[in-house]
Amino acid sequence: MVKSKKKSLLVMLFALMLVLGTLAGCTSKKEVDGSSPDDSSSEEVTKVRVYKSHLTKGTLPGPDDPHVQKVLEETGVQYELISTPAGSDPVENLNLMFASEDYPDIFRPIGGFEQTLISQGAALPLDDLLPKYAPHVWERIPQEAWDVVRSATPDGKIYYVPKVNLVTERASLIRQDWLDAVGMEMPKTVEEYKELLIAFRDKDPNGNGKQDELPTTGREFGKWMDHLFAIYGVAMWEGVPEWDIYEGEIEYAGTSKNMKAAISFIRELYEEKLLDNETFLNKGEVWTAKINTNLVGSWYHLPANLRDRHNAMLEGAPNAYVAGMPLPKADGFDGYITQKGIGDPEWVIPAASEDKAEAALKLLDFFYDPANDEFNMFGMEGAQHKVENGKKVLLPPTDETPIALGMKNLITQEDMDIRIEQGMEEYQKQMVKDIFEVSTADARRIAGDGLPSTVYEGFPDIQSHKLFQEYLTKIVIGEWPIEKFDEFVDRWNKSGGEEVTKRVQEWYEEVNK
């Protein structure tokens, strides 16, 4: 483990030295390509290399792809999507790209990489460029988000376009048909919730004659079981503790008394087989398969992604129906669904790609233009959607179809309403709207929304949450007693947590002046 950490640090240092040397000694990179393959004229085409990691299924579209050609016709810019090679680590891949001077023209940062570039003067400031070349981006992203971005940089400038999500994305989900099958109501307290999970375990709600039900479940490292933490007012984001107000100050949720209570409850569920005992082994595809094949009664995920999952459930359970579960009340705690989505880094332009900045922002602006929202959602016919009875219907991605282009990461209530109306089956629309109504009522935007990764500088172990995940796992599965949580808090503070907390509190004061 020590060797691995040293190797990662050496890769980062090597990358930074090469980036700085290149920026100091080279002029702007110029890379205007000739005509596209199907263009017989001598007109020049500007190519913009767009780097993303963690793509969905599919192939990278080439210059002849209809999607690429459509964007080219509208913008005069050729969108070249590049990504992490299969089997490679995205963070190391991005580092090596910069170390070898193989710069993307615009990219999605990973693991705080944008702050590394900003601190070394290797990211392009966008304050003057955005209003001029990307007016839709500038106007559609709220001022509050731009303020958070500025608070994350030492000189108060804008070095990245942020993600903005103005809706409650995640929800505590439950099988309403299972509730009906066991003859119980939606639980109002944590005690009633546990009784319901016992009924799910023992009363065969999926009706297959086997005791194979998993009352609730999660994924490896304790991810995607945020509903269990939410009951106790713990700020969590896909299994990672966030920062919120505890006892009057912004603090790390992982060390709060709320977290200790939540872990104690989760341990109890695990011991009684009310929590899937394979939770800490479940890869994403295994977890998804359990939900889709009608084995899971209660879970946490994205209502907007329910269409294909619900359709899979219906194949084995014609009455399958998913509802939003209002958070049960735990005495002494105010539960809430964590909401965040203002200011996290989404797009950065390297200083070395300054000559491509105008084209990159023009491309970005195309996807933020409200006139292109339908194109963003549905892409090209035959690749991303089909037409049935005069209506566009999204196609599930496959390994063979081209990946849809896109750059917009702004979600408003209007965007979500359109997504539900145009992306869901008729029999699912009201179901999903009802789920959002429940989750929105329980949601709260946390105080640490938009927190810059610079607060973790010098403390990578704190940033990775690995210490938390170790204690969570071993306490829940019964290898360690709940009293070990206090040891975790002490170790976390001594290994850098106290210093990071000071930085977070200073940031919070600055943002809320």
Coordinates of C-alpha atoms in Angstrom, one line a residue:
M1 CA 0.0 0.0 0.0
V2 CA 2.9 2.4 0.8
K3 CA 4.5 1.6 -2.5
S4 CA 1.3 2.3 -4.3
K5 CA 0.8 5.7 -2.6
K6 CA 4.4 6.6 -3.4
K7 CA 3.9 5.6 -7.1
S8 CA 0.8 7.8 -7.3
L9 CA 2.6 10.8 -5.8
L10 CA 5.5 10.3 -8.2
V11 CA 3.2 10.2 -11.2
M12 CA 1.5 13.4 -10.0
L13 CA 4.8 15.2 -9.4
F14 CA 6.2 14.1 -12.7
A15 CA 3.0 15.3 -14.5
L16 CA 3.1 18.7 -12.8
M17 CA 6.8 19.3 -13.7
L18 CA 6.1 18.5 -17.3
V19 CA 3.0 20.6 -17.4
L20 CA 4.8 23.6 -15.9
G21 CA 7.8 23.2 -18.2
T22 CA 5.6 23.0 -21.2
L23 CA 3.5 26.0 -20.2
A24 CA 6.6 28.1 -19.6
G25 CA 8.4 27.2 -22.7
C26 CA 5.9 26.7 -25.4
T27 CA 3.5 28.9 -27.3
S28 CA -0.2 28.1 -27.7
K29 CA -0.8 24.8 -29.4
K30 CA -2.5 25.3 -32.8
E31 CA -4.4 22.4 -34.3
V32 CA -6.8 23.4 -37.0
D33 CA -7.6 20.4 -39.0
G34 CA -8.4 20.2 -42.7
S35 CA -11.8 19.5 -44.2
S36 CA -13.8 16.7 -42.8
P37 CA -13.7 13.4 -44.8
D38 CA -17.1 14.0 -46.5
D39 CA -16.4 17.6 -47.3
S40 CA -15.0 18.2 -50.7
S41 CA -14.4 21.9 -50.1
S42 CA -11.2 23.3 -48.7
E43 CA -13.0 24.9 -45.8
E44 CA -11.1 24.4 -42.5
V45 CA -12.8 22.7 -39.6
T46 CA -11.8 23.4 -36.0
K47 CA -11.6 20.2 -34.0
V48 CA -12.1 20.3 -30.2
R49 CA -10.9 17.3 -28.1
V50 CA -13.4 16.7 -25.3
Y51 CA -12.2 14.5 -22.5
K52 CA -14.7 12.6 -20.3
S53 CA -14.2 9.5 -18.1
H54 CA -16.7 7.0 -16.8
L55 CA -18.7 6.9 -20.0
T56 CA -21.7 4.6 -20.5
K57 CA -21.8 1.6 -22.9
G58 CA -21.0 2.2 -26.5
T59 CA -18.3 3.2 -29.0
L60 CA -16.6 6.6 -29.3
P61 CA -18.2 8.4 -32.3
G62 CA -15.8 9.3 -35.1
P63 CA -15.8 12.3 -37.4
D64 CA -18.3 10.7 -39.8
D65 CA -20.8 9.9 -37.1
P66 CA -24.2 11.7 -37.8
H67 CA -24.2 13.1 -34.2
V68 CA -20.8 14.6 -34.7
Q69 CA -21.8 15.9 -38.1
K70 CA -24.9 17.5 -36.8
V71 CA -23.0 19.4 -34.1
L72 CA -20.5 20.5 -36.7
E73 CA -23.2 21.9 -39.0
E74 CA -24.7 23.9 -36.1
T75 CA -21.4 25.2 -34.6
G76 CA -18.6 24.9 -37.1
V77 CA -16.8 22.8 -34.5
Q78 CA -16.0 19.1 -34.7
Y79 CA -16.6 17.4 -31.4
E80 CA -13.9 14.7 -30.8
L81 CA -14.8 12.7 -27.8
I82 CA -11.8 11.1 -26.0
S83 CA -11.8 9.0 -22.8
T84 CA -9.9 6.7 -20.5
P85 CA -8.6 3.6 -22.2
A86 CA -10.4 0.4 -21.1
G87 CA -8.9 -0.9 -17.8
S88 CA -7.0 2.3 -17.1
D89 CA -7.3 4.4 -13.9
P90 CA -9.0 7.7 -14.9
V91 CA -6.9 9.9 -12.6
E92 CA -3.6 8.4 -13.7
N93 CA -4.7 8.6 -17.3
L94 CA -5.5 12.3 -17.0
N95 CA -2.1 12.9 -15.3
L96 CA -0.2 11.1 -18.0
M97 CA -2.1 12.9 -20.8
F98 CA -0.8 16.2 -19.4
A99 CA 2.7 14.9 -18.7
S100 CA 3.0 13.8 -22.3
E101 CA 1.6 17.2 -23.5
D102 CA -1.4 15.4 -25.1
Y103 CA -3.7 18.0 -23.9
P104 CA -7.5 17.9 -24.2
D105 CA -9.0 21.2 -25.3
I106 CA -11.7 21.0 -22.6
F107 CA -12.1 18.2 -20.0
R108 CA -14.0 17.0 -17.0
P109 CA -11.6 17.0 -14.0
I110 CA -11.3 14.0 -11.7
G111 CA -10.1 13.8 -8.1
G112 CA -9.4 17.5 -7.7
F113 CA -7.1 17.7 -10.8
E114 CA -8.6 21.1 -11.6
Q115 CA -7.2 22.6 -8.4
T116 CA -3.7 21.2 -9.2
L117 CA -3.8 23.1 -12.5
I118 CA -5.2 26.3 -11.0
S119 CA -2.5 26.4 -8.3
Q120 CA 0.2 26.0 -11.0
G121 CA -1.3 28.6 -13.4
A122 CA -2.1 25.8 -15.9
A123 CA -5.9 26.4 -16.1
L124 CA -7.3 29.1 -18.3
P125 CA -9.4 31.9 -16.5
L126 CA -12.8 32.1 -18.1
D127 CA -14.3 35.3 -16.5
D128 CA -14.1 37.3 -19.8
L129 CA -14.5 34.4 -22.2
L130 CA -17.7 32.9 -20.9
P131 CA -20.0 36.0 -21.5
K132 CA -18.5 36.5 -25.0
Y133 CA -18.3 33.0 -26.4
A134 CA -20.8 31.0 -24.2
P135 CA -23.6 33.4 -23.2
H136 CA -26.1 30.6 -22.6
V137 CA -23.7 29.0 -20.1
W138 CA -23.1 32.3 -18.4
E139 CA -26.8 33.2 -18.1
R140 CA -28.3 29.8 -17.3
I141 CA -25.9 29.0 -14.4
P142 CA -27.1 31.0 -11.4
Q143 CA -24.9 33.7 -9.8
E144 CA -24.8 31.6 -6.6
A145 CA -22.9 28.9 -8.4
W146 CA -20.4 31.3 -9.9
D147 CA -19.8 32.7 -6.4
V148 CA -19.0 29.3 -5.1
V149 CA -16.6 28.7 -8.0
R150 CA -14.8 31.9 -7.2
S151 CA -14.6 31.0 -3.6
A152 CA -12.6 27.9 -4.5
T153 CA -9.8 29.7 -6.2
P154 CA -7.0 31.8 -4.6
D155 CA -7.5 34.8 -6.9
G156 CA -11.3 34.7 -7.0
K157 CA -11.4 34.0 -10.7
I158 CA -13.5 31.5 -12.6
Y159 CA -11.4 28.6 -13.8
Y160 CA -14.1 26.0 -14.4
V161 CA -17.7 25.7 -15.5
P162 CA -19.6 24.1 -12.5
K163 CA -22.2 21.4 -12.4
V164 CA -25.6 22.8 -11.3
N165 CA -28.4 20.6 -10.1
L166 CA -31.4 22.5 -8.8
V167 CA -33.6 19.5 -8.1
T168 CA -33.5 16.7 -5.6
E169 CA -31.8 13.9 -7.6
R170 CA -31.8 11.0 -5.2
A171 CA -34.6 9.3 -3.3
S172 CA -35.4 6.6 -0.8
L173 CA -37.3 4.0 -2.8
I174 CA -39.6 1.2 -1.8
R175 CA -41.7 -1.5 -3.5
Q176 CA -45.3 -0.4 -3.0
D177 CA -46.5 -3.8 -4.3
W178 CA -44.5 -5.5 -1.5
L179 CA -46.1 -3.2 1.1
D180 CA -49.5 -4.3 -0.2
A181 CA -48.4 -8.0 -0.3
V182 CA -47.5 -7.9 3.4
G183 CA -50.5 -5.8 4.4
M184 CA -48.6 -2.9 5.9
E185 CA -48.6 0.9 5.6
M186 CA -45.7 3.2 4.8
P187 CA -43.6 3.3 8.0
K188 CA -43.6 6.6 10.0
T189 CA -41.0 5.7 12.5
V190 CA -37.7 3.9 12.4
E191 CA -39.3 1.1 14.6
E192 CA -42.1 0.7 12.0
Y193 CA -39.5 0.6 9.2
K194 CA -37.7 -2.2 10.9
E195 CA -41.0 -4.1 11.4
L196 CA -41.7 -3.7 7.7
L197 CA -38.2 -5.0 6.7
I198 CA -38.9 -8.1 8.9
A199 CA -42.1 -8.6 7.0
F200 CA -40.3 -8.3 3.7
R201 CA -37.8 -10.9 4.9
D202 CA -40.4 -13.4 6.2
K203 CA -43.6 -13.1 4.2
D204 CA -42.6 -13.8 0.7
P205 CA -43.7 -10.4 -0.8
N206 CA -42.2 -11.3 -4.3
G207 CA -44.5 -14.3 -4.3
N208 CA -42.0 -16.9 -5.6
G209 CA -42.4 -19.3 -2.6
K210 CA -38.8 -18.8 -1.6
Q211 CA -37.3 -16.8 1.3
D212 CA -34.9 -15.0 -1.0
E213 CA -36.0 -11.4 -0.4
L214 CA -33.5 -8.8 0.6
P215 CA -35.4 -6.2 2.7
T216 CA -32.8 -3.5 1.9
T217 CA -29.4 -3.4 0.3
G218 CA -26.3 -1.4 -0.6
R219 CA -23.1 -1.7 -2.5
E220 CA -19.4 -2.2 -1.7
F221 CA -17.8 0.4 0.6
G222 CA -21.2 1.2 2.0
K223 CA -22.3 3.0 -1.1
W224 CA -25.9 3.6 -2.3
M225 CA -27.5 2.9 1.0
D226 CA -27.8 6.6 2.0
H227 CA -31.4 6.2 3.0
L228 CA -30.3 4.4 6.1
F229 CA -28.0 7.2 7.1
A230 CA -30.5 9.9 6.0
I231 CA -33.0 8.7 8.8
Y232 CA -30.4 10.0 11.3
G233 CA -29.7 13.3 9.6
V234 CA -26.3 12.2 8.2
A235 CA -25.1 14.1 5.1
M236 CA -24.1 11.4 2.6
W237 CA -23.5 11.3 -1.1
E238 CA -23.4 7.9 -2.6
G239 CA -22.0 6.4 0.6
V240 CA -19.4 9.2 1.2
P241 CA -19.9 11.4 4.3
E242 CA -20.3 15.1 3.4
W243 CA -20.0 18.3 5.4
D244 CA -23.0 19.9 7.1
I245 CA -24.0 21.8 10.2
Y246 CA -23.7 19.7 13.4
E247 CA -24.0 21.3 16.8
G248 CA -23.8 24.8 15.3
E249 CA -20.8 24.5 13.1
I250 CA -20.0 22.9 9.7
E251 CA -18.4 19.5 10.4
Y252 CA -17.6 16.2 8.7
A253 CA -20.7 14.0 8.9
G254 CA -18.6 10.9 9.3
T255 CA -17.5 11.8 12.8
S256 CA -20.9 13.1 14.1
K257 CA -23.0 11.5 16.8
N258 CA -25.6 11.2 14.0
M259 CA -23.2 8.9 12.1
K260 CA -22.6 6.7 15.2
A261 CA -26.4 6.3 15.7
A262 CA -26.8 5.4 12.0
I263 CA -24.0 2.8 12.0
S264 CA -25.5 1.2 15.1
F265 CA -28.9 0.9 13.4
I266 CA -27.3 -0.5 10.2
R267 CA -25.3 -3.0 12.2
E268 CA -28.6 -4.2 13.8
L269 CA -30.2 -4.6 10.4
Y270 CA -27.2 -6.6 9.1
E271 CA -27.2 -8.9 12.1
E272 CA -30.9 -9.7 11.6
K273 CA -30.4 -10.2 7.8
L274 CA -32.6 -7.2 7.1
L275 CA -29.7 -5.6 5.2
D276 CA -28.4 -7.7 2.4
N277 CA -25.4 -9.5 3.9
E278 CA -23.6 -9.2 0.6
T279 CA -23.8 -5.4 0.7
F280 CA -20.1 -4.9 1.1
L281 CA -19.4 -7.3 -1.7
N282 CA -21.9 -6.0 -4.2
K283 CA -20.5 -4.5 -7.4
G284 CA -22.8 -2.1 -9.2
E285 CA -24.0 -4.6 -11.8
V286 CA -24.8 -7.3 -9.1
W287 CA -26.7 -4.7 -7.0
T288 CA -28.7 -3.6 -10.0
A289 CA -29.5 -7.1 -11.0
K290 CA -30.9 -7.9 -7.5
I291 CA -33.2 -4.9 -7.7
N292 CA -34.3 -5.6 -11.3
T293 CA -35.1 -9.3 -10.6
N294 CA -37.5 -8.4 -7.7
L295 CA -35.3 -9.4 -4.8
V296 CA -35.1 -6.0 -3.1
G297 CA -37.8 -4.2 -1.2
S298 CA -36.1 -0.9 -0.1
W299 CA -33.2 1.0 -1.7
Y300 CA -31.7 4.3 -2.6
H301 CA -31.2 5.7 -6.1
L302 CA -32.1 8.1 -8.9
P303 CA -35.9 8.2 -9.7
A304 CA -35.0 9.6 -13.2
N305 CA -33.2 6.4 -14.0
L306 CA -36.2 4.1 -13.1
R307 CA -37.6 3.5 -16.5
D308 CA -35.5 0.5 -17.6
R309 CA -35.2 -0.9 -14.1
H310 CA -38.9 -0.8 -13.6
N311 CA -39.5 -2.4 -17.0
A312 CA -37.1 -5.2 -15.9
M313 CA -39.1 -5.7 -12.7
L314 CA -42.4 -5.9 -14.6
E315 CA -41.1 -9.0 -16.6
G316 CA -41.1 -11.0 -13.4
A317 CA -43.7 -9.1 -11.4
P318 CA -46.5 -7.6 -13.5
N319 CA -47.8 -5.5 -10.6
A320 CA -44.3 -4.0 -9.7
Y321 CA -44.7 -0.4 -8.5
V322 CA -42.0 1.8 -6.9
A323 CA -42.9 4.5 -4.5
G324 CA -40.9 7.2 -2.7
M325 CA -40.6 6.4 1.1
P326 CA -40.8 9.4 3.4
L327 CA -38.0 9.2 5.8
P328 CA -39.1 7.4 9.0
K329 CA -38.6 9.4 12.2
A330 CA -35.8 8.5 14.6
D331 CA -36.2 10.0 18.1
G332 CA -33.7 12.8 18.6
F333 CA -32.7 13.2 15.0
D334 CA -34.0 15.2 12.1
G335 CA -33.7 13.1 9.0
Y336 CA -33.2 14.5 5.5
I337 CA -32.2 13.5 2.0
T338 CA -28.9 15.1 1.1
Q339 CA -29.1 17.6 -1.8
K340 CA -26.1 19.1 -3.4
G341 CA -25.3 20.4 -6.9
I342 CA -24.0 23.9 -6.8
G343 CA -20.5 24.6 -7.9
D344 CA -18.7 21.2 -8.3
P345 CA -16.2 21.3 -11.2
E346 CA -17.5 20.2 -14.6
W347 CA -15.5 21.7 -17.4
V348 CA -11.9 23.1 -17.4
I349 CA -9.9 24.5 -20.3
P350 CA -6.1 24.0 -20.0
A351 CA -4.0 27.2 -20.4
A352 CA -2.0 25.2 -23.1
S353 CA -5.2 25.0 -25.2
E354 CA -6.0 28.7 -25.1
D355 CA -6.1 28.9 -28.9
K356 CA -9.0 26.5 -28.8
A357 CA -10.9 28.2 -26.0
E358 CA -13.3 30.1 -28.3
A359 CA -14.2 26.9 -30.2
A360 CA -14.5 24.9 -27.0
L361 CA -16.8 27.4 -25.4
K362 CA -18.8 27.7 -28.6
L363 CA -19.3 23.9 -28.5
L364 CA -20.3 24.0 -24.8
D365 CA -22.7 26.9 -25.5
F366 CA -24.5 24.8 -28.1
F367 CA -25.4 22.2 -25.5
Y368 CA -26.6 24.9 -23.0
D369 CA -28.8 26.6 -25.5
P370 CA -32.4 25.9 -24.6
A371 CA -33.2 25.6 -28.3
N372 CA -31.1 22.4 -28.3
D373 CA -32.5 20.8 -25.1
E374 CA -34.5 18.2 -27.1
F375 CA -31.4 17.3 -29.1
N376 CA -29.5 16.9 -25.9
M377 CA -32.0 14.5 -24.6
F378 CA -32.7 12.4 -27.6
G379 CA -29.6 12.6 -29.8
M380 CA -29.9 11.0 -33.2
E381 CA -32.6 8.7 -34.5
G382 CA -31.5 5.1 -34.8
A383 CA -28.6 5.6 -32.4
Q384 CA -30.0 7.2 -29.3
H385 CA -33.7 7.1 -30.0
K386 CA -36.4 5.7 -32.2
V387 CA -39.8 7.1 -33.2
E388 CA -42.9 5.2 -32.2
N389 CA -46.4 6.6 -33.1
G390 CA -44.8 9.9 -33.9
K391 CA -43.0 10.1 -30.5
K392 CA -39.3 9.9 -29.8
V393 CA -38.4 7.0 -27.5
L394 CA -34.9 6.7 -26.0
L395 CA -33.0 3.5 -26.7
P396 CA -30.9 1.8 -24.1
P397 CA -27.2 2.1 -24.7
T398 CA -25.4 -1.0 -26.1
D399 CA -21.7 -1.9 -26.6
E400 CA -22.1 -1.4 -30.3
T401 CA -24.0 1.9 -30.6
P402 CA -22.1 5.3 -30.6
I403 CA -22.1 7.1 -27.2
A404 CA -24.3 10.2 -27.2
L405 CA -22.6 13.5 -27.3
G406 CA -23.3 16.0 -24.6
M407 CA -21.8 18.6 -22.4
K408 CA -24.6 20.1 -20.4
N409 CA -24.8 19.4 -16.7
L410 CA -27.5 21.8 -15.6
I411 CA -30.7 20.3 -14.2
T412 CA -33.6 22.6 -13.4
Q413 CA -37.1 21.5 -12.4
E414 CA -38.2 22.3 -16.0
D415 CA -35.4 20.0 -17.3
M416 CA -36.5 17.2 -15.0
D417 CA -40.2 17.6 -15.9
I418 CA -39.3 17.3 -19.6
R419 CA -37.1 14.3 -19.0
I420 CA -40.0 12.5 -17.2
E421 CA -42.6 13.5 -19.8
Q422 CA -40.5 12.5 -22.8
G423 CA -38.3 9.8 -21.3
M424 CA -40.7 7.7 -19.3
E425 CA -43.4 5.2 -20.4
E426 CA -47.0 6.4 -19.9
Y427 CA -47.5 4.0 -17.0
Q428 CA -44.4 5.3 -15.2
K429 CA -44.8 9.1 -15.5
Q430 CA -47.0 9.7 -12.5
M431 CA -45.1 7.0 -10.4
V432 CA -41.9 9.0 -10.9
K433 CA -43.5 12.4 -10.3
D434 CA -44.9 11.1 -7.0
I435 CA -41.4 9.8 -6.0
F436 CA -39.9 13.2 -6.6
E437 CA -42.6 14.9 -4.6
V438 CA -41.8 12.7 -1.6
S439 CA -38.0 13.0 -1.9
T440 CA -38.1 16.8 -2.5
A441 CA -40.2 17.2 0.7
D442 CA -37.5 15.4 2.7
A443 CA -34.5 17.1 1.0
R444 CA -32.1 19.7 2.3
R445 CA -29.2 21.3 0.6
I446 CA -26.1 20.7 2.8
A447 CA -23.8 23.5 4.0
G448 CA -20.8 21.9 2.3
D449 CA -22.3 22.0 -1.2
G450 CA -19.5 23.2 -3.6
L451 CA -16.7 22.6 -1.1
P452 CA -13.4 22.9 -3.1
S453 CA -11.0 19.9 -3.0
T454 CA -8.2 22.2 -1.9
V455 CA -9.3 21.8 1.7
Y456 CA -7.8 18.3 1.6
E457 CA -4.4 19.4 0.3
G458 CA -1.7 17.4 2.1
F459 CA -4.3 14.9 3.5
P460 CA -5.2 12.4 0.7
D461 CA -6.3 9.8 3.2
I462 CA -8.9 12.1 4.6
Q463 CA -10.1 13.0 1.1
S464 CA -10.4 9.3 0.1
H465 CA -12.7 8.4 3.1
K466 CA -10.9 5.1 3.3
L467 CA -10.5 5.2 7.1
F468 CA -14.3 5.8 7.4
Q469 CA -15.1 3.0 5.0
E470 CA -12.9 0.5 7.0
Y471 CA -14.6 1.3 10.3
L472 CA -18.0 1.3 8.7
T473 CA -17.6 -2.1 7.1
K474 CA -16.0 -3.8 10.1
I475 CA -18.5 -2.4 12.6
V476 CA -21.6 -3.2 10.5
I477 CA -20.6 -6.8 9.8
G478 CA -19.8 -7.4 13.5
E479 CA -16.1 -7.8 13.3
W480 CA -15.7 -4.7 15.5
P481 CA -18.0 -3.4 18.3
I482 CA -19.8 -0.1 17.9
E483 CA -17.5 1.4 20.5
K484 CA -14.7 1.3 17.9
F485 CA -16.4 4.3 16.3
D486 CA -14.9 6.6 19.0
E487 CA -11.5 5.3 18.0
F488 CA -12.2 6.2 14.4
V489 CA -13.1 9.7 15.4
D490 CA -9.9 10.1 17.3
R491 CA -7.7 8.6 14.5
W492 CA -9.5 10.8 11.9
N493 CA -8.8 14.0 13.8
K494 CA -5.2 13.1 14.5
S495 CA -4.5 12.1 10.9
G496 CA -5.5 15.5 9.5
G497 CA -9.1 15.9 10.2
E498 CA -8.7 18.8 12.6
E499 CA -6.7 20.8 10.1
V500 CA -9.2 20.0 7.3
T501 CA -12.1 21.0 9.5
K502 CA -10.4 24.4 10.1
R503 CA -10.1 25.0 6.4
V504 CA -13.7 24.0 5.7
Q505 CA -14.9 26.3 8.4
E506 CA -12.9 29.2 6.9
W507 CA -14.2 28.4 3.5
Y508 CA -17.8 28.4 4.8
E509 CA -17.4 31.7 6.5
E510 CA -16.0 33.2 3.3
V511 CA -18.9 31.9 1.2
N512 CA -21.5 33.1 3.6
K513 CA -20.2 36.6 4.2

